[in-house]
Coordinates of C-alpha atoms and ligand atoms in Angstrom, one line a residue:
M1 CA 24.3 -51.4 86.5
L2 CA 27.8 -52.6 86.5
R3 CA 28.4 -50.5 83.1
K4 CA 26.8 -47.5 84.7
S5 CA 28.8 -47.1 87.5
L6 CA 32.1 -47.8 85.4
F7 CA 31.2 -45.2 83.3
A8 CA 30.7 -42.6 86.2
G9 CA 33.9 -43.6 87.6
A10 CA 35.7 -42.9 84.4
A11 CA 33.8 -39.6 83.7
G12 CA 35.0 -38.5 87.2
L13 CA 38.2 -39.5 86.7
A14 CA 38.6 -37.6 83.2
L15 CA 37.3 -34.7 84.8
L16 CA 40.2 -34.9 87.8
V17 CA 43.1 -35.4 85.2
A18 CA 41.7 -32.9 82.5
P19 CA 43.6 -30.0 83.9
L20 CA 47.0 -31.7 84.3
T21 CA 46.8 -33.2 80.8
A22 CA 46.1 -29.6 79.5
T23 CA 49.2 -28.3 81.2
A24 CA 51.6 -31.3 80.0
A25 CA 50.4 -30.6 76.5
T26 CA 51.5 -27.1 76.6
A27 CA 54.6 -27.8 77.8
A28 CA 55.3 -30.8 75.6
P29 CA 52.8 -31.3 72.6
A30 CA 52.0 -34.8 72.1
V31 CA 53.5 -35.4 68.4
S32 CA 51.8 -38.3 66.7
S33 CA 53.1 -40.1 63.6
A34 CA 51.7 -39.7 59.9
P35 CA 49.6 -42.8 59.0
A36 CA 50.8 -45.2 56.4
T37 CA 48.5 -43.8 53.9
V38 CA 49.1 -39.9 53.4
D39 CA 45.9 -38.0 53.1
A40 CA 46.1 -35.7 50.3
T41 CA 44.5 -33.0 52.3
T42 CA 46.8 -33.3 55.4
V43 CA 50.0 -31.6 55.1
Y44 CA 52.3 -33.3 57.9
Y45 CA 54.8 -31.2 59.2
N46 CA 57.8 -31.2 61.6
A47 CA 58.9 -28.6 63.4
S48 CA 61.9 -29.9 65.3
G49 CA 64.3 -28.2 63.5
A50 CA 63.1 -24.8 64.5
P51 CA 63.1 -25.2 68.4
T52 CA 63.2 -21.1 68.8
F53 CA 59.9 -20.8 67.1
R54 CA 58.2 -23.6 67.9
S55 CA 55.1 -21.8 69.3
A56 CA 55.1 -19.2 66.6
I57 CA 55.0 -22.0 64.2
A58 CA 51.9 -23.8 66.0
A59 CA 50.1 -20.2 66.1
G60 CA 50.6 -19.7 62.3
V61 CA 49.5 -23.4 61.5
A62 CA 46.7 -22.6 63.9
N63 CA 45.6 -19.4 61.8
W64 CA 45.5 -21.5 58.5
N65 CA 43.6 -24.3 60.1
R66 CA 41.2 -22.3 61.6
S67 CA 40.5 -20.4 58.1
V68 CA 40.9 -23.1 55.5
S69 CA 38.8 -26.3 55.1
N70 CA 40.3 -28.0 52.0
V71 CA 43.8 -28.6 53.5
K72 CA 44.7 -29.1 57.2
L73 CA 48.4 -29.1 58.6
Q74 CA 49.3 -31.3 61.2
E75 CA 52.3 -32.0 63.2
S76 CA 54.0 -35.4 62.7
S77 CA 57.4 -36.8 64.3
S78 CA 57.4 -39.2 61.0
G79 CA 56.5 -38.9 57.5
A80 CA 56.0 -35.1 57.2
S81 CA 56.3 -33.4 54.0
L82 CA 57.1 -30.1 55.5
T83 CA 59.8 -29.2 57.6
Y84 CA 60.8 -26.1 59.5
T85 CA 64.2 -24.9 59.9
E86 CA 66.0 -21.8 61.7
G87 CA 69.3 -20.3 61.2
N88 CA 71.1 -17.2 59.8
D89 CA 70.9 -16.5 56.2
P90 CA 72.3 -12.8 54.6
Q91 CA 69.1 -13.2 52.1
G92 CA 66.4 -13.8 54.8
S93 CA 63.8 -16.3 55.4
Y94 CA 62.5 -18.7 52.7
A95 CA 60.3 -21.5 51.7
Q96 CA 61.7 -23.8 49.4
T97 CA 58.8 -25.5 48.1
D98 CA 56.9 -27.2 45.0
G99 CA 53.9 -24.9 46.4
H100 CA 52.1 -28.5 47.1
G101 CA 52.6 -29.0 50.5
N102 CA 56.1 -30.1 50.1
G103 CA 59.3 -28.2 51.1
T104 CA 61.4 -26.9 53.9
I105 CA 60.8 -23.1 55.5
F106 CA 63.5 -21.5 57.0
I107 CA 63.3 -18.8 59.6
D108 CA 66.1 -16.1 59.6
Y109 CA 67.2 -15.1 62.9
T110 CA 67.8 -11.6 61.9
Q111 CA 64.0 -11.2 60.4
A112 CA 62.6 -13.0 63.3
N113 CA 63.9 -10.1 65.3
Q114 CA 62.6 -7.6 63.1
Y115 CA 59.3 -8.5 62.3
D116 CA 56.3 -10.6 63.7
I117 CA 57.3 -14.1 63.9
T118 CA 53.8 -15.6 63.8
R119 CA 53.3 -13.4 60.6
I120 CA 56.7 -14.9 59.3
T121 CA 55.8 -18.7 60.0
A122 CA 52.1 -18.0 58.3
H123 CA 53.3 -16.4 55.3
E124 CA 56.2 -18.7 54.7
T125 CA 53.3 -21.8 55.3
G126 CA 51.4 -19.6 52.5
H127 CA 54.0 -20.4 50.0
V128 CA 54.2 -23.9 50.7
L129 CA 50.1 -24.2 50.2
G130 CA 50.5 -22.5 46.7
L131 CA 50.5 -19.1 47.4
P132 CA 53.1 -16.4 45.7
D133 CA 54.6 -13.3 47.3
H134 CA 52.7 -10.0 47.0
Y135 CA 54.7 -7.3 48.7
T136 CA 52.5 -4.5 47.4
G137 CA 49.7 -5.7 49.4
P138 CA 48.3 -3.9 52.3
C139 CA 48.9 -5.4 55.9
S140 CA 45.6 -7.3 56.0
E141 CA 47.1 -9.6 53.3
L142 CA 49.4 -12.3 54.5
M143 CA 51.4 -12.8 51.3
S144 CA 52.3 -9.0 51.4
G145 CA 55.1 -10.2 54.0
G146 CA 57.7 -7.7 54.8
G147 CA 56.3 -5.2 52.2
P148 CA 53.9 -3.2 54.6
G149 CA 56.9 -3.0 57.4
P150 CA 57.9 -4.3 60.9
S151 CA 55.0 -2.6 62.5
C152 CA 52.5 -5.2 60.3
T153 CA 51.7 -8.1 62.9
N154 CA 48.8 -9.6 61.3
A155 CA 49.3 -13.5 61.1
N156 CA 45.9 -14.3 59.4
P157 CA 45.2 -14.9 55.6
N158 CA 42.6 -12.4 54.0
A159 CA 39.5 -13.8 52.5
A160 CA 40.9 -13.8 49.1
E161 CA 44.0 -15.7 50.4
V162 CA 41.7 -18.1 52.2
S163 CA 39.7 -18.6 49.1
R164 CA 42.6 -19.1 46.7
V165 CA 44.1 -22.0 49.1
N166 CA 40.7 -23.6 49.3
S167 CA 40.4 -23.6 45.8
L168 CA 44.1 -24.9 44.9
W169 CA 43.3 -27.9 47.6
A170 CA 39.7 -28.8 46.2
N171 CA 41.0 -31.1 43.8
G172 CA 44.3 -33.0 44.4
L173 CA 46.9 -30.4 44.7
R174 CA 49.4 -32.8 46.0
A175 CA 48.9 -35.2 43.2
Q176 CA 49.7 -32.4 40.4
S177 CA 53.3 -31.5 41.8
N178 CA 56.0 -31.9 39.1
G179 CA 58.3 -32.2 42.1
V180 CA 60.2 -29.1 41.4
M181 CA 61.3 -27.2 44.7
E182 CA 61.8 -23.4 43.9
R183 CA 63.3 -21.3 46.6
I184 CA 61.4 -18.3 47.5
Y185 CA 63.5 -15.5 49.7
E186 CA 61.6 -13.2 51.9
T187 CA 64.3 -10.2 50.5
V188 CA 61.9 -7.3 50.9
P189 CA 62.1 -4.4 48.4
V190 CA 63.8 -1.3 49.9
A191 CA 61.3 0.9 48.2
A192 CA 58.7 -1.1 50.2
H193 CA 59.8 0.0 53.8
Ligands
ZN1 ZN1 57.2 -14.9 50.7

């Protein structure tokens, strides 16, 4: 009897505070720490170095998390293998990565003013998950990047890209890294415009 009334009280309280919690989470998302033993299928990321694009990064990550099953991206204040940064670079945005979940994503202000920002963040994240550029692809393809031009706002991977990432991450992709970081610039060919 005592347990039952405690439970009822707790449930009522939860209902009352739920809307407040949701509001607080939107304003300042809770950031957890990565566990001591890092899950091979979870890529922990830190977006504190790209405050301007925080919501676009979260949206791009959410698009991947909704689509793929063999790897998940999770924000973490410590132990992150993926870091997002922002600034100005004449060569544009880039992903410096081993394609195995490790690296840095740089978002260039000029490109962010031209192209859909969530498409940029999702595209760059695709590099960190192991996908190469394919600028000649259609807008429905995330890794076609700036190829289809600034009017393309698709920020979701297509079925083939989802399948490729699931395949790459099916069996310990992280452990197969040779540790070499390659910088992949988003320098869009003029002919593609
Ligand atoms: Zn790219």
